[in-house]
PDB file of C-alpha atoms and ligand atoms in Angstrom:
ATOM      1  CA  MET A  22      -9.058 -21.805 -25.915  1.00 74.00           C
ATOM      2  CA  ARG A  23      -7.092 -23.037 -22.889  1.00 79.00           C
ATOM      3  CA  LEU A  24      -3.904 -21.155 -22.043  1.00 80.00           C
ATOM      4  CA  ARG A  25      -0.955 -23.168 -20.725  1.00 91.00           C
ATOM      5  CA  LEU A  26       0.487 -20.971 -18.002  1.00 95.00           C
ATOM      6  CA  THR A  27       3.549 -21.049 -15.796  1.00 97.00           C
ATOM      7  CA  VAL A  28       3.870 -19.117 -12.549  1.00 98.00           C
ATOM      8  CA  ARG A  29       7.471 -18.407 -11.550  1.00 97.00           C
ATOM      9  CA  ASP A  30       9.745 -15.901  -9.826  1.00 97.00           C
ATOM     10  CA  LEU A  31      10.741 -12.765 -11.739  1.00 96.00           C
ATOM     11  CA  GLU A  32      14.257 -12.927 -13.208  1.00 95.00           C
ATOM     12  CA  PRO A  33      16.472  -9.911 -13.947  1.00 93.00           C
ATOM     13  CA  THR A  34      16.317 -10.757 -17.670  1.00 94.00           C
ATOM     14  CA  ASP A  35      12.500 -10.444 -17.636  1.00 94.00           C
ATOM     15  CA  PHE A  36      12.367  -6.656 -17.534  1.00 89.00           C
ATOM     16  CA  GLY A  37      12.301  -6.210 -21.317  1.00 88.00           C
ATOM     17  CA  GLU A  38       9.113  -8.317 -21.340  1.00 92.00           C
ATOM     18  CA  LEU A  39       7.303  -6.224 -18.743  1.00 94.00           C
ATOM     19  CA  ASP A  40       7.149  -2.794 -20.405  1.00 92.00           C
ATOM     20  CA  TRP A  41       3.338  -3.184 -20.724  1.00 95.00           C
ATOM     21  CA  SER A  42       2.945  -3.378 -16.921  1.00 94.00           C
ATOM     22  CA  GLY A  43       3.634   0.259 -16.118  1.00 88.00           C
ATOM     23  CA  GLY A  44       5.872   3.255 -16.654  1.00 85.00           C
ATOM     24  CA  VAL A  45       9.419   3.965 -15.597  1.00 84.00           C
ATOM     25  CA  GLU A  46       8.514   4.352 -11.921  1.00 84.00           C
ATOM     26  CA  HIS A  47       6.686   1.011 -11.922  1.00 87.00           C
ATOM     27  CA  GLN A  48       9.717  -0.650 -13.520  1.00 89.00           C
ATOM     28  CA  ARG A  49      11.922   0.945 -10.865  1.00 89.00           C
ATOM     29  CA  ALA A  50       9.645  -0.367  -8.098  1.00 91.00           C
ATOM     30  CA  LEU A  51       9.822  -3.844  -9.634  1.00 93.00           C
ATOM     31  CA  ALA A  52      13.615  -3.625  -9.779  1.00 94.00           C
ATOM     32  CA  GLU A  53      13.719  -2.606  -6.105  1.00 95.00           C
ATOM     33  CA  ALA A  54      11.398  -5.499  -5.226  1.00 95.00           C
ATOM     34  CA  LEU A  55      13.667  -7.874  -7.139  1.00 95.00           C
ATOM     35  CA  GLN A  56      16.632  -6.617  -5.093  1.00 95.00           C
ATOM     36  CA  ALA A  57      14.676  -7.071  -1.847  1.00 96.00           C
ATOM     37  CA  GLY A  58      13.877 -10.568  -3.086  1.00 95.00           C
ATOM     38  CA  TYR A  59      17.546 -11.502  -2.825  1.00 94.00           C
ATOM     39  CA  ALA A  60      17.251 -10.823   0.926  1.00 94.00           C
ATOM     40  CA  GLY A  61      14.047 -12.868   1.156  1.00 94.00           C
ATOM     41  CA  GLU A  62      12.016  -9.761   2.005  1.00 97.00           C
ATOM     42  CA  VAL A  63       9.816  -9.763  -1.108  1.00 97.00           C
ATOM     43  CA  ALA A  64       8.768 -12.316  -3.731  1.00 97.00           C
ATOM     44  CA  VAL A  65       7.950 -11.081  -7.236  1.00 97.00           C
ATOM     45  CA  LEU A  66       5.999 -13.571  -9.342  1.00 98.00           C
ATOM     46  CA  VAL A  67       5.173 -13.561 -13.029  1.00 98.00           C
ATOM     47  CA  ILE A  68       2.767 -15.594 -15.149  1.00 98.00           C
ATOM     48  CA  ALA A  69       4.192 -16.721 -18.496  1.00 97.00           C
ATOM     49  CA  LEU A  70       2.450 -18.111 -21.572  1.00 96.00           C
ATOM     50  CA  ALA A  71       3.751 -21.313 -23.190  1.00 94.00           C
ATOM     51  CA  ASN A  72       5.830 -19.174 -25.593  1.00 94.00           C
ATOM     52  CA  GLY A  73       7.536 -17.426 -22.667  1.00 94.00           C
ATOM     53  CA  ARG A  74       5.671 -14.106 -22.981  1.00 96.00           C
ATOM     54  CA  LEU A  75       4.903 -12.592 -19.586  1.00 97.00           C
ATOM     55  CA  VAL A  76       1.261 -11.650 -19.065  1.00 97.00           C
ATOM     56  CA  ALA A  77       0.989 -10.903 -15.332  1.00 98.00           C
ATOM     57  CA  VAL A  78       3.204  -9.687 -12.522  1.00 97.00           C
ATOM     58  CA  GLY A  79       2.757  -9.071  -8.806  1.00 97.00           C
ATOM     59  CA  ALA A  80       4.673  -9.069  -5.544  1.00 97.00           C
ATOM     60  CA  VAL A  81       4.241 -10.135  -1.938  1.00 98.00           C
ATOM     61  CA  ASP A  82       6.220  -8.193   0.646  1.00 98.00           C
ATOM     62  CA  PHE A  83       7.149  -9.786   3.981  1.00 98.00           C
ATOM     63  CA  ARG A  84       8.544  -6.681   5.695  1.00 97.00           C
ATOM     64  CA  SER A  85       5.342  -5.537   7.445  1.00 95.00           C
ATOM     65  CA  GLY A  86       5.512  -8.087  10.262  1.00 92.00           C
ATOM     66  CA  PRO A  87       5.866 -11.808  10.950  1.00 94.00           C
ATOM     67  CA  ASP A  88       2.215 -12.710  10.262  1.00 96.00           C
ATOM     68  CA  VAL A  89       1.390 -10.764   7.133  1.00 98.00           C
ATOM     69  CA  GLY A  90       2.275 -10.765   3.458  1.00 98.00           C
ATOM     70  CA  VAL A  91       1.435  -7.547   1.601  1.00 98.00           C
ATOM     71  CA  LEU A  92       0.429  -8.042  -2.033  1.00 98.00           C
ATOM     72  CA  SER A  93       1.385  -5.200  -4.380  1.00 96.00           C
ATOM     73  CA  MET A  94       2.117  -4.154  -7.961  1.00 95.00           C
ATOM     74  CA  LEU A  95      -0.477  -6.549  -9.377  1.00 96.00           C
ATOM     75  CA  SER A  96      -0.820  -6.125 -13.118  1.00 96.00           C
ATOM     76  CA  VAL A  97      -2.272  -8.255 -15.917  1.00 97.00           C
ATOM     77  CA  HIS A  98      -1.612  -7.462 -19.588  1.00 97.00           C
ATOM     78  CA  GLU A  99      -4.529  -5.343 -20.774  1.00 96.00           C
ATOM     79  CA  HIS A 100      -5.320  -7.722 -23.674  1.00 95.00           C
ATOM     80  CA  LEU A 101      -5.728 -10.642 -21.271  1.00 95.00           C
ATOM     81  CA  GLN A 102      -7.716  -9.145 -18.390  1.00 96.00           C
ATOM     82  CA  SER A 103     -11.003 -10.690 -17.143  1.00 95.00           C
ATOM     83  CA  LEU A 104      -9.854 -14.221 -18.037  1.00 94.00           C
ATOM     84  CA  GLY A 105      -8.884 -15.289 -14.540  1.00 96.00           C
ATOM     85  CA  LEU A 106      -5.183 -14.392 -14.621  1.00 97.00           C
ATOM     86  CA  GLY A 107      -5.541 -11.897 -11.760  1.00 97.00           C
ATOM     87  CA  THR A 108      -7.277 -14.568  -9.685  1.00 98.00           C
ATOM     88  CA  ARG A 109      -4.482 -17.016 -10.473  1.00 97.00           C
ATOM     89  CA  LEU A 110      -1.824 -14.433  -9.590  1.00 98.00           C
ATOM     90  CA  VAL A 111      -3.408 -13.608  -6.225  1.00 98.00           C
ATOM     91  CA  ALA A 112      -3.632 -17.331  -5.421  1.00 98.00           C
ATOM     92  CA  ALA A 113       0.064 -17.819  -6.259  1.00 98.00           C
ATOM     93  CA  LEU A 114       1.115 -14.840  -4.117  1.00 98.00           C
ATOM     94  CA  GLU A 115      -1.004 -16.113  -1.214  1.00 98.00           C
ATOM     95  CA  LYS A 116       0.563 -19.579  -1.584  1.00 98.00           C
ATOM     96  CA  ARG A 117       4.024 -18.007  -1.365  1.00 98.00           C
ATOM     97  CA  ALA A 118       2.951 -16.032   1.718  1.00 98.00           C
ATOM     98  CA  ARG A 119       1.708 -19.246   3.387  1.00 97.00           C
ATOM     99  CA  ARG A 120       4.990 -20.947   2.524  1.00 97.00           C
ATOM    100  CA  GLU A 121       6.753 -18.118   4.377  1.00 96.00           C
ATOM    101  CA  GLY A 122       4.569 -18.748   7.433  1.00 96.00           C
ATOM    102  CA  ARG A 123       2.210 -15.803   6.947  1.00 97.00           C
ATOM    103  CA  THR A 124      -1.349 -16.175   8.210  1.00 97.00           C
ATOM    104  CA  ARG A 125      -2.813 -13.009   6.669  1.00 98.00           C
ATOM    105  CA  ALA A 126      -2.618 -11.383   3.251  1.00 98.00           C
ATOM    106  CA  ARG A 127      -3.071  -7.630   2.952  1.00 98.00           C
ATOM    107  CA  LEU A 128      -3.356  -5.347  -0.044  1.00 98.00           C
ATOM    108  CA  ARG A 129      -4.297  -1.796  -0.893  1.00 97.00           C
ATOM    109  CA  VAL A 130      -6.558  -0.692  -3.699  1.00 97.00           C
ATOM    110  CA  GLU A 131      -7.102   2.869  -4.856  1.00 96.00           C
ATOM    111  CA  HIS A 132     -10.540   4.340  -4.112  1.00 96.00           C
ATOM    112  CA  ASP A 133     -11.194   4.828  -7.854  1.00 96.00           C
ATOM    113  CA  ASN A 134     -10.399   1.232  -8.880  1.00 96.00           C
ATOM    114  CA  PRO A 135     -13.734  -0.504  -8.158  1.00 96.00           C
ATOM    115  CA  ARG A 136     -13.081  -3.391 -10.544  1.00 95.00           C
ATOM    116  CA  ALA A 137      -9.919  -4.494  -8.771  1.00 96.00           C
ATOM    117  CA  ALA A 138     -11.637  -3.981  -5.401  1.00 97.00           C
ATOM    118  CA  ALA A 139     -14.545  -6.194  -6.523  1.00 97.00           C
ATOM    119  CA  LEU A 140     -12.092  -8.913  -7.553  1.00 97.00           C
ATOM    120  CA  TYR A 141     -10.368  -8.847  -4.164  1.00 98.00           C
ATOM    121  CA  ARG A 142     -13.697  -8.907  -2.304  1.00 98.00           C
ATOM    122  CA  ARG A 143     -14.781 -11.884  -4.418  1.00 98.00           C
ATOM    123  CA  LEU A 144     -11.574 -13.606  -3.334  1.00 98.00           C
ATOM    124  CA  GLY A 145     -12.422 -13.090   0.353  1.00 97.00           C
ATOM    125  CA  TYR A 146     -10.623  -9.835   1.176  1.00 98.00           C
ATOM    126  CA  ARG A 147     -12.364  -7.548   3.654  1.00 98.00           C
ATOM    127  CA  GLU A 148     -11.845  -3.852   4.346  1.00 97.00           C
ATOM    128  CA  VAL A 149      -9.771  -3.103   7.459  1.00 98.00           C
ATOM    129  CA  GLY A 150      -9.058   0.588   6.938  1.00 98.00           C
ATOM    130  CA  SER A 151      -7.912   3.256   4.529  1.00 97.00           C
ATOM    131  CA  VAL A 152      -4.641   5.041   3.937  1.00 97.00           C
ATOM    132  CA  VAL A 153      -3.301   8.028   2.003  1.00 97.00           C
ATOM    133  CA  GLU A 154      -0.540   6.812  -0.301  1.00 94.00           C
ATOM    134  CA  SER A 155       1.935   8.643  -2.501  1.00 93.00           C
ATOM    135  CA  TRP A 156       4.564   7.620  -4.981  1.00 86.00           C
ATOM    136  CA  PRO A 157       6.788   9.323  -7.560  1.00 83.00           C
ATOM    137  CA  VAL A 158       5.535   9.649 -11.130  1.00 83.00           C
ATOM    138  CA  ALA A 159       6.976  10.949 -14.397  1.00 80.00           C
ATOM    139  CA  GLY A 160       8.304  14.491 -14.435  1.00 83.00           C
ATOM    140  CA  GLY A 161       9.540  14.358 -10.855  1.00 85.00           C
ATOM    141  CA  ARG A 162       6.002  14.795  -9.521  1.00 90.00           C
ATOM    142  CA  THR A 163       4.375  12.894  -6.668  1.00 92.00           C
ATOM    143  CA  TYR A 164       1.014  11.168  -7.058  1.00 92.00           C
ATOM    144  CA  VAL A 165      -1.181  11.204  -3.946  1.00 96.00           C
ATOM    145  CA  THR A 166      -4.234   8.957  -3.568  1.00 96.00           C
ATOM    146  CA  LEU A 167      -6.600   7.422  -1.034  1.00 97.00           C
ATOM    147  CA  SER A 168      -6.557   3.633  -0.855  1.00 97.00           C
ATOM    148  CA  THR A 169      -8.683   1.033   0.908  1.00 98.00           C
ATOM    149  CA  VAL A 170      -6.737  -1.555   2.915  1.00 98.00           C
ATOM    150  CA  LEU A 171      -8.095  -5.102   2.555  1.00 98.00           C
ATOM    151  CA  GLU A 172      -7.102  -8.279   4.369  1.00 98.00           C
ATOM    152  CA  ARG A 173      -7.775 -11.994   4.108  1.00 98.00           C
ATOM    153  CA  ASP A 174      -7.076 -14.794   6.550  1.00 97.00           C
ATOM    154  CA  LEU A 175      -4.789 -17.341   4.918  1.00 97.00           C
ATOM    155  CA  GLY A 176      -5.408 -19.976   7.537  1.00 85.00           C
ATOM    156  CA  ALA A 177      -8.609 -21.355   6.062  1.00 58.00           C
TER     157      ALA A 177
HETATM  158  C1  COA B 220      -6.882  -5.811 -11.390  1.00 63.31           C
HETATM  159  C2  COA B 220      -6.273  -6.873 -12.303  1.00 63.31           C
HETATM  160  C3  COA B 220      -4.869  -7.264 -11.763  1.00 63.31           C
HETATM  161  C4  COA B 220      -7.174  -8.113 -12.295  1.00 63.31           C
HETATM  162  O1  COA B 220      -6.677  -9.077 -13.199  1.00 63.31           O
HETATM  163  P1  COA B 220      -7.669  -9.900 -14.150  1.00 63.31           P
HETATM  164  O2  COA B 220      -6.849 -10.906 -14.847  1.00 63.31           O
HETATM  165  O3  COA B 220      -8.466  -8.976 -14.977  1.00 63.31           O
HETATM  166  O4  COA B 220      -8.590 -10.578 -13.042  1.00 63.31           O
HETATM  167  P2  COA B 220      -9.602 -11.823 -13.208  1.00 63.31           P
HETATM  168  O5  COA B 220      -9.807 -12.106 -14.655  1.00 63.31           O
HETATM  169  O6  COA B 220      -9.115 -12.919 -12.362  1.00 63.31           O
HETATM  170  O7  COA B 220     -10.923 -11.281 -12.568  1.00 63.31           O
HETATM  171  C5  COA B 220     -11.428 -10.052 -13.008  1.00 63.31           C
HETATM  172  C6  COA B 220     -12.780 -10.219 -13.660  1.00 63.31           C
HETATM  173  O8  COA B 220     -12.856 -11.278 -14.590  1.00 63.31           O
HETATM  174  C7  COA B 220     -13.912 -12.168 -14.217  1.00 63.31           C
HETATM  175  N1  COA B 220     -13.442 -13.503 -14.517  1.00 63.31           N
HETATM  176  C8  COA B 220     -12.512 -14.195 -13.840  1.00 63.31           C
HETATM  177  N2  COA B 220     -12.332 -15.406 -14.424  1.00 63.31           N
HETATM  178  C9  COA B 220     -13.162 -15.439 -15.485  1.00 63.31           C
HETATM  179  C10 COA B 220     -13.433 -16.413 -16.490  1.00 63.31           C
HETATM  180  N3  COA B 220     -12.804 -17.609 -16.493  1.00 63.31           N
HETATM  181  N4  COA B 220     -14.307 -16.106 -17.450  1.00 63.31           N
HETATM  182  C11 COA B 220     -14.920 -14.918 -17.469  1.00 63.31           C
HETATM  183  N5  COA B 220     -14.735 -13.974 -16.549  1.00 63.31           N
HETATM  184  C12 COA B 220     -13.859 -14.231 -15.566  1.00 63.31           C
HETATM  185  C13 COA B 220     -14.109 -11.938 -12.792  1.00 63.31           C
HETATM  186  O9  COA B 220     -15.403 -12.269 -12.345  1.00 63.31           O
HETATM  187  C14 COA B 220     -13.871 -10.462 -12.713  1.00 63.31           C
HETATM  188  O10 COA B 220     -15.019  -9.785 -13.142  1.00 63.31           O
HETATM  189  P3  COA B 220     -15.062  -8.192 -13.359  1.00 63.31           P
HETATM  190  O11 COA B 220     -14.461  -7.914 -14.682  1.00 63.31           O
HETATM  191  O12 COA B 220     -16.496  -7.848 -13.289  1.00 63.31           O
HETATM  192  O13 COA B 220     -14.236  -7.580 -12.255  1.00 63.31           O
HETATM  193  C15 COA B 220      -6.149  -6.387 -13.776  1.00 63.31           C
HETATM  194  O14 COA B 220      -7.411  -6.030 -14.227  1.00 63.31           O
HETATM  195  C16 COA B 220      -5.187  -5.226 -13.972  1.00 63.31           C
HETATM  196  O15 COA B 220      -3.995  -5.425 -14.226  1.00 63.31           O
HETATM  197  N6  COA B 220      -5.699  -3.985 -13.909  1.00 63.31           N
HETATM  198  C17 COA B 220      -4.871  -2.796 -14.103  1.00 63.31           C
HETATM  199  C18 COA B 220      -3.893  -2.581 -12.955  1.00 63.31           C
HETATM  200  C19 COA B 220      -4.597  -2.637 -11.615  1.00 63.31           C
HETATM  201  O16 COA B 220      -5.661  -2.062 -11.399  1.00 63.31           O
HETATM  202  N7  COA B 220      -3.948  -3.365 -10.670  1.00 63.31           N
HETATM  203  C20 COA B 220      -4.490  -3.576  -9.327  1.00 63.31           C
HETATM  204  C21 COA B 220      -3.972  -2.568  -8.374  1.00 63.31           C
HETATM  205  S1  COA B 220      -4.584  -2.855  -6.728  1.00 63.31           S
END
């Protein structure tokens, strides 16, 4: 079966369709990214099926410097993973980064997420370092993790 897909910018009215993509904190981060999008600092893209259902979401952040776009919050609906949607989403985010004049794409992947890391390596990302990250989670707690930083040259 071939899926007819549309890649487009996230709209404020989309949030009800994205509850599968993460918990309250993830939704809050998406809302903040949408706000930053109005200032041109971040682009949040979604992939929609022909019936309008959203099946993937991810962002590219332009605030880390003039050359780099930082991909984040990548998520594909769990029923539709391993079909190429993640690959398509990364390509769309990279295209947006190029359009904004960025020559490098960067992303971070948690040390215990080998499947996502393998996908990014397959797409040409190479390790450039590691970083300790933290973000708020349910119950007012803070989640702390070690992530690998990967980069890819967008010039080629
Ligand atoms: C990581 C994630 C975004 C990748 O999205 P995806 O749609 O599954 O990615 P793709 O389908 O493009 O590629 C993933 C796998 O499918 C395989 N694949 C890609 N296209 C394929 C196709 N047409 N047919 C069969 N397999 C395919 C890839 O080889 C890859 O293999 P793997 O399962 O051994 O890793 C998704 O799995 C996800 O949302 N995970 C949970 C959240 C998460 O970890 N986010 C990333 C944080 S850094």
